[in-house]
Short mmCIF file of C-alpha atoms in Angstrom, two decimals:
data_model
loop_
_atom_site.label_atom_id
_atom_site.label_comp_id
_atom_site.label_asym_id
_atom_site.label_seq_id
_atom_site.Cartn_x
_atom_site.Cartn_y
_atom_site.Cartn_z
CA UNK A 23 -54.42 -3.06 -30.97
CA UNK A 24 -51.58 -2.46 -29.35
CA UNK A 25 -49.47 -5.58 -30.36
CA UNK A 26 -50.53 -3.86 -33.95
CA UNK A 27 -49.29 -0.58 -33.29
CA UNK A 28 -45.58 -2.03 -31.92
CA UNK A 29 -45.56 -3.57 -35.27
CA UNK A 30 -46.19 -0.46 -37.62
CA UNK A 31 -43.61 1.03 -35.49
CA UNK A 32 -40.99 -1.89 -36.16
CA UNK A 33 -41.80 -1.06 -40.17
CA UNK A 34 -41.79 2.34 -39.89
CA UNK A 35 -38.35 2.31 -37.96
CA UNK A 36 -36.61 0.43 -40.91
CA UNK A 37 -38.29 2.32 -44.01
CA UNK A 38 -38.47 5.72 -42.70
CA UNK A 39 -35.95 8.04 -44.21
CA UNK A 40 -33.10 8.16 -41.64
CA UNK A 41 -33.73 12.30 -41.53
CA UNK A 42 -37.14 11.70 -39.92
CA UNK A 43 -35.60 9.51 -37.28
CA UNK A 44 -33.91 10.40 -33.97
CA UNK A 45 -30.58 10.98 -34.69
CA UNK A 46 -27.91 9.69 -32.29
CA UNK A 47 -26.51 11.66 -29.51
CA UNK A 48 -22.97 11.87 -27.72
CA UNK A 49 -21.91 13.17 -24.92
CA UNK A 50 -18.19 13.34 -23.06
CA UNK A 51 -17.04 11.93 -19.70
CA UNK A 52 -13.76 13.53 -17.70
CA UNK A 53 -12.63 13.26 -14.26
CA UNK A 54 -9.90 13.45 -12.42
CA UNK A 55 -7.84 11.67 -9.39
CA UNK A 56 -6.50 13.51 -6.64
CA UNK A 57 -4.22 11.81 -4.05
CA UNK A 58 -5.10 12.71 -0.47
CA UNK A 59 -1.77 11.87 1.92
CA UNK A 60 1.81 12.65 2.38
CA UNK A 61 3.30 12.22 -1.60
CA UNK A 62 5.14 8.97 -1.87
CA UNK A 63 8.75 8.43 -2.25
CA UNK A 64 9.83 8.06 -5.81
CA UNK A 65 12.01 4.66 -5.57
CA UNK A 66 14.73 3.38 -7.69
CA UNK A 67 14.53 0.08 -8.65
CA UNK A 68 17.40 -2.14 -8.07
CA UNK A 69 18.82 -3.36 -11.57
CA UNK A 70 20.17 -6.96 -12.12
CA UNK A 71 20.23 -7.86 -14.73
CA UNK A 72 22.54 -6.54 -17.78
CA UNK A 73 24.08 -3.63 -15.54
CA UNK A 74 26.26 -2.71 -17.77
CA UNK A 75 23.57 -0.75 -19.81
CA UNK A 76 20.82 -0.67 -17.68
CA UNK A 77 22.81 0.67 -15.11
CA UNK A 78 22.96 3.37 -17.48
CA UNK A 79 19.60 4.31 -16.49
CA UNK A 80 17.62 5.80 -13.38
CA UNK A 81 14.98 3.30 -13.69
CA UNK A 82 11.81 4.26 -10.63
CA UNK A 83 8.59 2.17 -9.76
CA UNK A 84 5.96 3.29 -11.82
CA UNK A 85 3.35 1.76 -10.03
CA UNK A 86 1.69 4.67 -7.84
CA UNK A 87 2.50 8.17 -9.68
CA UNK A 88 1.92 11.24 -8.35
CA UNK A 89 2.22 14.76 -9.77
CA UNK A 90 4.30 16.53 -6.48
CA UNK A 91 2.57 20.10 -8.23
CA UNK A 92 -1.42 19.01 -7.52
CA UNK A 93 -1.02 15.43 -6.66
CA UNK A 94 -2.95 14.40 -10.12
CA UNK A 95 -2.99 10.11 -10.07
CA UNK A 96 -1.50 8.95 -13.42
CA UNK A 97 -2.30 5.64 -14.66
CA UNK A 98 -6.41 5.06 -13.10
CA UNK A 99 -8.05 2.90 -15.78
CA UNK A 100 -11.79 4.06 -17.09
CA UNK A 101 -13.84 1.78 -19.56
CA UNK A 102 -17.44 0.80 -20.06
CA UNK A 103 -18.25 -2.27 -18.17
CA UNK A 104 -20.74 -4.65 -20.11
CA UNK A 105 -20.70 -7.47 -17.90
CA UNK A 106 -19.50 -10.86 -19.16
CA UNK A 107 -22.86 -11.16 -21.93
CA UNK A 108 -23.18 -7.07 -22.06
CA UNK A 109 -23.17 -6.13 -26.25
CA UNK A 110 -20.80 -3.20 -27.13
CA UNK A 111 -22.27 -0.10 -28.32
CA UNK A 112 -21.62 1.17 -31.77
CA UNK A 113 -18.65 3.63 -31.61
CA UNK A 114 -19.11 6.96 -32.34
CA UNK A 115 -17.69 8.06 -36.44
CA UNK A 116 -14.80 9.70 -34.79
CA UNK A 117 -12.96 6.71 -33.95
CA UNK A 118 -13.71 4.82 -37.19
CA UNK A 119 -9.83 6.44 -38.08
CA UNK A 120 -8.20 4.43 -35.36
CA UNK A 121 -10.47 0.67 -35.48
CA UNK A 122 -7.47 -0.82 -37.62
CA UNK A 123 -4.68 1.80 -35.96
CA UNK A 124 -1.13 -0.16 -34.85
CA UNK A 125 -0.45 0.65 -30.70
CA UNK A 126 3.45 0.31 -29.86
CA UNK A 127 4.89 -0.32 -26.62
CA UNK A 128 8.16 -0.21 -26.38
CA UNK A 129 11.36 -1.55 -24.35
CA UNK A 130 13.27 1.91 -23.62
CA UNK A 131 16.16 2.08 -21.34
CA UNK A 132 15.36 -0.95 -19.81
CA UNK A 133 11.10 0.15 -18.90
CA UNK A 134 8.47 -0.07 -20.72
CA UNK A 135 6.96 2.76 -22.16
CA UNK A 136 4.12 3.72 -22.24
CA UNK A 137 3.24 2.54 -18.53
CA UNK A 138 -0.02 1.77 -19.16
CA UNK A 139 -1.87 1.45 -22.82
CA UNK A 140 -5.27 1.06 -24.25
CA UNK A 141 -5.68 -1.65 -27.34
CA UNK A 142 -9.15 -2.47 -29.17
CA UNK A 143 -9.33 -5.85 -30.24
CA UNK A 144 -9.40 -4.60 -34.15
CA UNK A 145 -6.07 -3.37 -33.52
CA UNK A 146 -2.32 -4.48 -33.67
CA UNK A 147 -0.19 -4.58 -30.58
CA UNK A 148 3.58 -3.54 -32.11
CA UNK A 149 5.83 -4.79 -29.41
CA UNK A 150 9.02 -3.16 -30.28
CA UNK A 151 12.75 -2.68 -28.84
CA UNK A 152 14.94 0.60 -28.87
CA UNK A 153 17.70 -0.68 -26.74
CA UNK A 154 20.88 -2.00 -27.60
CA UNK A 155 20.14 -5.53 -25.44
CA UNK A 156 17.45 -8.21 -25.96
CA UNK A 157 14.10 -7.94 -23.96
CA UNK A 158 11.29 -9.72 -23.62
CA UNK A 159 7.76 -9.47 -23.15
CA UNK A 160 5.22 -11.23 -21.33
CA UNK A 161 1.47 -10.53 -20.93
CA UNK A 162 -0.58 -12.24 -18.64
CA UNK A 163 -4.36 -12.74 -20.25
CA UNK A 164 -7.20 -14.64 -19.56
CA UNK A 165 -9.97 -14.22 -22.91
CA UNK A 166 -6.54 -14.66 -25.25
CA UNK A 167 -4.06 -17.22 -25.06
CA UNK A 168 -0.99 -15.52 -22.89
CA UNK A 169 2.11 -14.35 -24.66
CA UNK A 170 5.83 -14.22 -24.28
CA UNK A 171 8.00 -13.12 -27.05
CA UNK A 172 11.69 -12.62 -27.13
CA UNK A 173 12.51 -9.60 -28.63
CA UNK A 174 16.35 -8.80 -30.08
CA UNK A 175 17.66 -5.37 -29.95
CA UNK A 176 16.03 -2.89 -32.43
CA UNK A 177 13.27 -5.61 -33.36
CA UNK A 178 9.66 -5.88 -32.95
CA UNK A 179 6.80 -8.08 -33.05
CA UNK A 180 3.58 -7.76 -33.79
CA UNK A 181 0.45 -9.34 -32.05
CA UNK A 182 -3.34 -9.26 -32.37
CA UNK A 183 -5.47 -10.28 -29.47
CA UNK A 184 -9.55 -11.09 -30.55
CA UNK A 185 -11.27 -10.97 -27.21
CA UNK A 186 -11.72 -8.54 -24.82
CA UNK A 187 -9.99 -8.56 -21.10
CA UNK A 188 -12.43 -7.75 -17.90
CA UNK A 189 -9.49 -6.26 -16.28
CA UNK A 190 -5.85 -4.73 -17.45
CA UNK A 191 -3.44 -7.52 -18.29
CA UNK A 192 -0.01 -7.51 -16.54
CA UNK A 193 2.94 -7.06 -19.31
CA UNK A 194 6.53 -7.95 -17.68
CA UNK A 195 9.63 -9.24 -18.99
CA UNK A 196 11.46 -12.37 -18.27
CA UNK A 197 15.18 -11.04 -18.52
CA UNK A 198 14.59 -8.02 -16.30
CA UNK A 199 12.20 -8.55 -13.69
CA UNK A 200 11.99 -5.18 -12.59
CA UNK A 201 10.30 -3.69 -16.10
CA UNK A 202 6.07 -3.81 -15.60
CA UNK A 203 3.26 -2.33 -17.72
CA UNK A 204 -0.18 -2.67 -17.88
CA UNK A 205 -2.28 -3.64 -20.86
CA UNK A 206 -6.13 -2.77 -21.46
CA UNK A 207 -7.91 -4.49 -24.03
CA UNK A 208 -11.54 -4.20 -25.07
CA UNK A 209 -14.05 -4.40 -28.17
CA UNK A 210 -14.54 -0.69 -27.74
CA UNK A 211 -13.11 2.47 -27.76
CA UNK A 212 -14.73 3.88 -24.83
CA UNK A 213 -11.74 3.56 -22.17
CA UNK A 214 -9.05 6.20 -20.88
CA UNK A 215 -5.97 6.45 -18.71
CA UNK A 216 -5.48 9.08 -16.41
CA UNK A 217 -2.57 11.55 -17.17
CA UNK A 218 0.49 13.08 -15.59
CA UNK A 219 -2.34 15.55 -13.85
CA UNK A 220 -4.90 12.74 -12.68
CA UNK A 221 -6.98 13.89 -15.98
CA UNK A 222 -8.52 11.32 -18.29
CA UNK A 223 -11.59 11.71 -20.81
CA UNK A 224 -13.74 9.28 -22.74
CA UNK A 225 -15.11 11.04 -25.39
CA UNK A 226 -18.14 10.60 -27.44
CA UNK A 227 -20.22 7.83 -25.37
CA UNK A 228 -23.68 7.19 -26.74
CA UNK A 229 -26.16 8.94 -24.37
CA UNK A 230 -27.91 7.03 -21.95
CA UNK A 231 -26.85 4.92 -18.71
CA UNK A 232 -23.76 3.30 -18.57
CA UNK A 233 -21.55 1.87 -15.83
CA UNK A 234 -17.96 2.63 -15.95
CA UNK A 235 -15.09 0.67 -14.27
CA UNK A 236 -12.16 2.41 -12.55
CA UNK A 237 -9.18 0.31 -11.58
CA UNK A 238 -5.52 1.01 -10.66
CA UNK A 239 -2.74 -1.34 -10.63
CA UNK A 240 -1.66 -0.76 -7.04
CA UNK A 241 -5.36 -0.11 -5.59
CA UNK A 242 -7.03 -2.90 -7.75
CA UNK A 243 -10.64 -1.80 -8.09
CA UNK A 244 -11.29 1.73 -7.26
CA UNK A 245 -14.15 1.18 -4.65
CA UNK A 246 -13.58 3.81 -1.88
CA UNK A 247 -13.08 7.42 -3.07
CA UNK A 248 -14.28 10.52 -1.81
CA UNK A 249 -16.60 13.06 -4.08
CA UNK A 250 -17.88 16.51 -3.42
CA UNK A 251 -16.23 16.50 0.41
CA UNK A 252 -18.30 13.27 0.84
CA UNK A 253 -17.13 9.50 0.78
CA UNK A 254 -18.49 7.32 -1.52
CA UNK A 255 -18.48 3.55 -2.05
CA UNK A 256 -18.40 2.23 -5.76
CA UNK A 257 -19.10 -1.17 -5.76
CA UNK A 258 -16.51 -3.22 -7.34
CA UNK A 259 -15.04 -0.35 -8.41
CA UNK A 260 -17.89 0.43 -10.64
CA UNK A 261 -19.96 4.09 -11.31
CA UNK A 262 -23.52 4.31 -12.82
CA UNK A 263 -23.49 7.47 -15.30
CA UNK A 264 -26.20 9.14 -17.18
CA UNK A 265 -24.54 10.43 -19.74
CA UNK A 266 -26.31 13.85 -21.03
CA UNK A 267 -25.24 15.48 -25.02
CA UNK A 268 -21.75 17.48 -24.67
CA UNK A 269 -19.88 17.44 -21.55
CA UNK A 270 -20.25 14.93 -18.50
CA UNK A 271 -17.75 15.66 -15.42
CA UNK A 272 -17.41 13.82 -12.38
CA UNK A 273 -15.67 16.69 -10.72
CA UNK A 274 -12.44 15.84 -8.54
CA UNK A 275 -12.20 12.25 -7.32
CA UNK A 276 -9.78 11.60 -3.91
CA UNK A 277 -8.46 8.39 -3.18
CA UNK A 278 -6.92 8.17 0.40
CA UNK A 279 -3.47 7.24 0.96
CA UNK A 280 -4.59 4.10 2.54
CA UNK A 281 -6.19 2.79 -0.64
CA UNK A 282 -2.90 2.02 -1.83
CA UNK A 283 -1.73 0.55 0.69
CA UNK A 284 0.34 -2.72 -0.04
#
């Protein structure tokens, strides 16, 4: 009887109008990353390579940024982690305007820029060049085949990747060693980088339970932080959510100064 009533179910599921059916919900995840320590020294970085115009340039490490107003983290990675078999979920409408969307990053003044970006695999990566110098650009990946283009001043290149990367791929460039970005691609649109306040939102997740992966280029996986006064460990770097309809906040996160420790 039972076996027979899983069955009508199954049928009823596909010829029901879709009205009469559950209709999906969403709901919205946002956090944000608070240093905890004495604010660390912006540094220049020593150019040496084509002085005569990068020397143009105050070029700093990007690699642990810190807003000296409210010591907001820039830069903390946030996706959904499927595992290595996990299936994606089917994105929300609102980003069917991006799924074919072109994502530039860009040789500026002898940096990259953005710092840090966010790809889907349905998109194309425009590597481009504003300066007046050649650059290249490198990108360390393990899913794709790595790449290293040479790009001439005021050119671009474009580039498609088809699988998804378990962790943010290392961009550099051979001529100037001292130029770094990091590169997050994924099958889905539910990822986010924190902002010049520590902010960063995922919007529109399907509701339900989902683990999301922090990670920051100079901490690596996020897997000591402190939450509500208290301090937590996330395992790998990874948080269990149960994501409710309309807004989900995690509330100030702190990371210790010693998490970034080199």
């Amino acid at each position: 009887m039972e076996r027979l009533r899983l069955v009508l179910f199954a049928v009823l599921s596909v010829w029901l109008p879709a009205a009469w059916l559950p209709a999906q919900q969403w709901g919205d995840l946002s956090a944000t990353f608070v240093y905890d320590g004495q604010l660390p020294k912006e540094a220049t970085l020593t150019v040496t390579k084509d002085a005569e115009f990068c020397g143009k340039f105050r070029i700093v490490d990007e690699s642990l940024a810190v807003n000296a107003e409210n010591k907001g983290i820039s830069n903390v990675f946030a996706y959904l982690y499927l595992g290595r078999s996990g299936e994606s979920p089917r994105p929300h409408p609102s980003y069917d305007a991006t799924v074919r969307a072109s994502v530039k990053l860009d040789s500026n003044c002898c940096r990259f820029d953005p710092h840090v970006l966010l790809l889907r695999t349905t998109q194309t990566l425009i590597l481009s060049n504003s300066d007046e110098i050649r650059h290249s650009c490198k990108i360390v990946t393990f899913a794709n085949p790595p790449i290293n283009y040479t790009i001439p001043a005021k050119g671009q290149v474009e580039h498609g990747f088809s699988h998804a990367e378990q962790l943010p791929a290392r961009v550099s460039c051979a001529i100037h060693p001292w130029m770094s970005a990091w590169l997050l691609i994924r099958d889905n649109p539910y990822m986010a980088s924190s902002d010049a306040n520590g902010r960063l939102l995922i919007k529109n997740l399907p509701v339900g339970k989902w683990t999301i992966q922090f990670w920051h280029e100079k901490a690596g996986y996020l897997s000591q932080v402190n939450q509500g006064g208290k301090r937590i460990e996330w395992k790998n770097g990874r948080l269990e959510v149960d994501i409710k309809p309309g807004e989900n906040k995690l509330g100030p996160i702190t990371l210790e100064q010693t998490v970034f420790a080199d």
